[in-house]
XYZ file of C-alpha atoms in Angstrom:
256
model
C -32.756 49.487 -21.320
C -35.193 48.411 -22.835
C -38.492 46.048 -21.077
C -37.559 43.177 -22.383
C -33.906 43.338 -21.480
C -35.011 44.007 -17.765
C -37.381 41.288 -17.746
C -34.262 38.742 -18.931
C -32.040 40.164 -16.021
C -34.250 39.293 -13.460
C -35.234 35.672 -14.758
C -31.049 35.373 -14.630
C -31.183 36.476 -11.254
C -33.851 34.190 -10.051
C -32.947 31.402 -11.784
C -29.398 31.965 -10.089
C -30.601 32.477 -6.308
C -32.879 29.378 -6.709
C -29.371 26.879 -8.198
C -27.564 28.126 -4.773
C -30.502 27.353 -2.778
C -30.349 23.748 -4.016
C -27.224 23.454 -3.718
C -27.119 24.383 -0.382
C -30.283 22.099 0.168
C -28.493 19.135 -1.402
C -25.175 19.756 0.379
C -27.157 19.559 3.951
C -29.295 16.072 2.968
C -26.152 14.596 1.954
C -24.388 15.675 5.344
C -27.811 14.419 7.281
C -27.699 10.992 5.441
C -24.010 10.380 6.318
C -24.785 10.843 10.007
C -27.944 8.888 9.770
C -25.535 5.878 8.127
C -23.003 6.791 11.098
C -26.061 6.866 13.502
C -27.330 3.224 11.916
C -23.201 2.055 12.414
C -23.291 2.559 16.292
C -26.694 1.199 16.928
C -25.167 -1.433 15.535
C -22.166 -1.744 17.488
C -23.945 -1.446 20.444
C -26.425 -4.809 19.548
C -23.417 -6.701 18.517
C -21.678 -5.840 21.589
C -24.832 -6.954 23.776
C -25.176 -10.091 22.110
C -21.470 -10.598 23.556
C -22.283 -9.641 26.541
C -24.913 -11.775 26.324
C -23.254 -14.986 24.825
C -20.378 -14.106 27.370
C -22.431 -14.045 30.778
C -24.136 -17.128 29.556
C -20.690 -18.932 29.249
C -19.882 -17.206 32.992
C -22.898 -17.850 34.501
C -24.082 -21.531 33.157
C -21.939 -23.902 31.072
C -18.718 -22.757 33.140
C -19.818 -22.760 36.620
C -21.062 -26.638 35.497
C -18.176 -28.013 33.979
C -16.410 -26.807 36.696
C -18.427 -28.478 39.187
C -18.086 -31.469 37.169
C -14.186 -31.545 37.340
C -14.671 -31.137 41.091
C -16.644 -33.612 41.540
C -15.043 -36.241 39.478
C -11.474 -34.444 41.474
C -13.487 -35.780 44.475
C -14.780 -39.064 43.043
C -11.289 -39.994 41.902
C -9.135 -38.870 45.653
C -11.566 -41.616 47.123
C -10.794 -44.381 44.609
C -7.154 -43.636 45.278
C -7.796 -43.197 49.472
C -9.086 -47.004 49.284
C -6.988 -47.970 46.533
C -4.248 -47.315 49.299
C -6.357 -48.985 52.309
C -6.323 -52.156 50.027
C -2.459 -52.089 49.703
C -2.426 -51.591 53.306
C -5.305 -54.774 53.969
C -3.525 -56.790 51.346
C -0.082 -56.183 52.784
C -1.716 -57.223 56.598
C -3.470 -60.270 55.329
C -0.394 -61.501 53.362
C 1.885 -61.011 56.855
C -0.996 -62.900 58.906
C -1.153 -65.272 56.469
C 2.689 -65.884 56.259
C 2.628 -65.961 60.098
C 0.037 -68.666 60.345
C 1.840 -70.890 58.065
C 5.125 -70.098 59.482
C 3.611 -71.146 62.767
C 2.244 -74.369 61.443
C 4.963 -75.279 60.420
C 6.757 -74.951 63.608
C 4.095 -76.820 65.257
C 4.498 -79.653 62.858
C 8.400 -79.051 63.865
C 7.901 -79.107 67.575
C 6.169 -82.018 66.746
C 8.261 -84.296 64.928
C 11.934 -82.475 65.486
C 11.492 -84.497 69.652
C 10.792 -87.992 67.829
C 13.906 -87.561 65.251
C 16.038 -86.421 68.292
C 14.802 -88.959 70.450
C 15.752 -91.628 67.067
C 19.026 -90.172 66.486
C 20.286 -90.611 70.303
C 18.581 -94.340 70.892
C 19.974 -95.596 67.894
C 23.995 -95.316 68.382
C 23.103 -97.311 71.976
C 21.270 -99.678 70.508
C 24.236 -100.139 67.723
C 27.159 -100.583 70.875
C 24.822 -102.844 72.253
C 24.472 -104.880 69.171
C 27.954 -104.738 68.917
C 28.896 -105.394 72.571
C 26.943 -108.564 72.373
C 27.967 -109.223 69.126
C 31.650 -109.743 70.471
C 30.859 -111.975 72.749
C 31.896 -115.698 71.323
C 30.097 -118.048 72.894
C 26.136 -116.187 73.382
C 23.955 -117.367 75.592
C 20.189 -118.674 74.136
C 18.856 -115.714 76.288
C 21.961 -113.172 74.771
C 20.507 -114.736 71.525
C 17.022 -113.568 71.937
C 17.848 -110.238 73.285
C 20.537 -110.028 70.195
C 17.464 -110.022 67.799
C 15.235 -108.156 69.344
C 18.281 -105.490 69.429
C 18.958 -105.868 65.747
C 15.214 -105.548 65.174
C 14.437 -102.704 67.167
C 17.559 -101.034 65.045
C 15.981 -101.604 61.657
C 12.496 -100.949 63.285
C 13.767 -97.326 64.817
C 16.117 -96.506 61.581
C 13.148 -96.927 58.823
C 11.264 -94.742 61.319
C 14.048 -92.020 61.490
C 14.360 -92.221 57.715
C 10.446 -91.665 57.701
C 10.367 -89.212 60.059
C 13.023 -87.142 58.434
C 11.533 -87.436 55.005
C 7.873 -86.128 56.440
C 9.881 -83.292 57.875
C 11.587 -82.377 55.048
C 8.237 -82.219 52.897
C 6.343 -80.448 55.899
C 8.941 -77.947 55.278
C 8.953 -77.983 51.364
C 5.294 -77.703 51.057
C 5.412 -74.777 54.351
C 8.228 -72.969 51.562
C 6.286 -73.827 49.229
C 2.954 -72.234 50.206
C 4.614 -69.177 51.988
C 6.201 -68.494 48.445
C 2.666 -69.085 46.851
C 1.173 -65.937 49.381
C 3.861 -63.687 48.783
C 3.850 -64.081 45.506
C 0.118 -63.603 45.554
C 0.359 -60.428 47.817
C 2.860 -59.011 44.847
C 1.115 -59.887 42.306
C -2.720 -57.937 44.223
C -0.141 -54.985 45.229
C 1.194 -54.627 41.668
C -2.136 -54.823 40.502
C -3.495 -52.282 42.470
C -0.598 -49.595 41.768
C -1.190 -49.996 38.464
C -4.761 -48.835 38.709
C -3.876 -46.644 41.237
C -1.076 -45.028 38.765
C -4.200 -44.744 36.106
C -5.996 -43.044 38.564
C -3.555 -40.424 39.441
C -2.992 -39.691 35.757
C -6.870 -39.405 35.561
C -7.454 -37.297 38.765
C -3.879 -35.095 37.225
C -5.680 -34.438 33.899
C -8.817 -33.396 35.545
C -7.074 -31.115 38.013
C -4.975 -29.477 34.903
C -8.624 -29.214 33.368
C -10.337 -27.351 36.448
C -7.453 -25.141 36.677
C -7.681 -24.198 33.124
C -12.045 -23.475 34.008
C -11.335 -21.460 37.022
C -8.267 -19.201 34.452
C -11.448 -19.102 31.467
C -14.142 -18.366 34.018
C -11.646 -15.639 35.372
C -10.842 -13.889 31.904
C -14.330 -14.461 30.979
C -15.628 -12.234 34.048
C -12.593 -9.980 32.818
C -13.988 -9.970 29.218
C -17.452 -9.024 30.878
C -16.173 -6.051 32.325
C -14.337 -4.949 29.158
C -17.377 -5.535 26.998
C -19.422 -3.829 29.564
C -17.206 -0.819 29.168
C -17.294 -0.927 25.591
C -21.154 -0.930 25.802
C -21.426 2.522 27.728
C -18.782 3.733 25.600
C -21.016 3.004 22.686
C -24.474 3.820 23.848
C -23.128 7.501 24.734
C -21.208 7.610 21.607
C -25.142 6.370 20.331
C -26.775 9.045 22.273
C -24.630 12.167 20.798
C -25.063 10.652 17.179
C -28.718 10.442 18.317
C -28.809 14.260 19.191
C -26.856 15.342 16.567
C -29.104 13.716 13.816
C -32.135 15.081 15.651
C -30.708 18.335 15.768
C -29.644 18.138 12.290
C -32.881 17.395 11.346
C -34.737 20.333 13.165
C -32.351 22.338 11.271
C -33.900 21.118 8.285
C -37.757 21.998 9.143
């Protein structure tokens, strides 16, 4: 073999040892960069997962806790209303009843008052009618039987236009005593109806809010539940992190 012919077989044979060596050169960058790219994927996962964490203990630690002292204290705000909501049922109920007893009262006063004159009336008038009549039978009246006659037939008309009177006042007195007690019950009704109307918006009100706070306190529960799963995911993450971190590093002492 000639020079020349040996001098060709070993440019073959180092141009083939140096094609393997790249190969092998560009087989081990392209493994490093696809573990850097899997390295750059976690470290993101982990900051996404802390600005959950973050957003998340925000929601549990400010705008919750608030809105849930809100609801309580409107809850508390709204049990008064309806505590003296009730206590002016209860007032309006008493004052109507004292009221209704007052009048009731006057008007047996007024009674007591006029009921003795009407009975007193109703029994002197019948004796003054048989004495009318008694003298009235007599034929031949004396001037003095006369006299006493008249005065008899005048004292009838006199004590009969009083009865009349007397019994039309009382009937009035006790019109206008029906009248008026109807006028404060229907009042009292009328306040009371009012009232348990706004008392019924109330309750519906203080309901909602209650339903509300009850759904804060389940949300601020899951949302210290979510912590605790996102915290979890986080250390899961940042030691998945760390071994991509040492096996990049190690990957690329290889490489020196």
């Amino acid at each position: 073999m000639t020079w020349q012919k040996k001098l060709n077989l070993l440019f073959l044979t180092l141009a083939a040892a140096l094609t393997g060596c790249n190969e092998g050169n560009f087989e081990t960058d392209d493994r490093l960069a696809a573990e850097k790219a899997v390295l750059e994927e976690q470290k993101q996962i982990v900051e996404n997962i802390k600005k959950q964490i973050e957003n998340e203990q925000r929601r549990s630690d400010n705008a919750i806790p608030i809105q849930i002292e809100n609801q309580q204290t409107q809850i508390g705000t709204l049990g008064v209303i309806i505590s003296q909501v009730r206590e002016a049922q209860s007032d309006i109920s008493t004052s109507g009843s004292e009221a209704l007893s007052r009048e009731n009262l006057q008007a047996q006063q007024i009674q007591n008052q006029v009921l003795p004159q009407i009975q007193s009336l109703q029994q002197s008038i019948p004796r003054l009618e048989e004495q009318i009549t008694l003298l009235t039978s007599i034929g031949l009246r004396s001037k003095e039987q006369e006299g006493r006659l008249t005065e008899l037939k005048s004292q009838l008309a006199e004590q009969k236009i009083l009865l009349d009177n007397l019994q039309s006042q009382l009937t009035a007195l006790n019109v206008e005593s029906i009248t008026r007690s109807n006028q404060i019950y229907r009042t009292m009704l009328d306040q009371r109806r009012e009232l348990a109307s706004y008392k019924e918006d109330v309750q519906t009100e203080l309901d909602t809010r209650r339903e509300a706070l009850s759904s804060l306190q389940t949300y601020s529960l899951q949302s210290r539940m979510s912590l605790m799963t996102l915290n979890q995911q986080l250390r899961n993450a940042e030691q998945a992190l760390n071994a991509q971190t040492k096996k990049v590093r190690a990957m690329e002492n290889q490489n020196k």
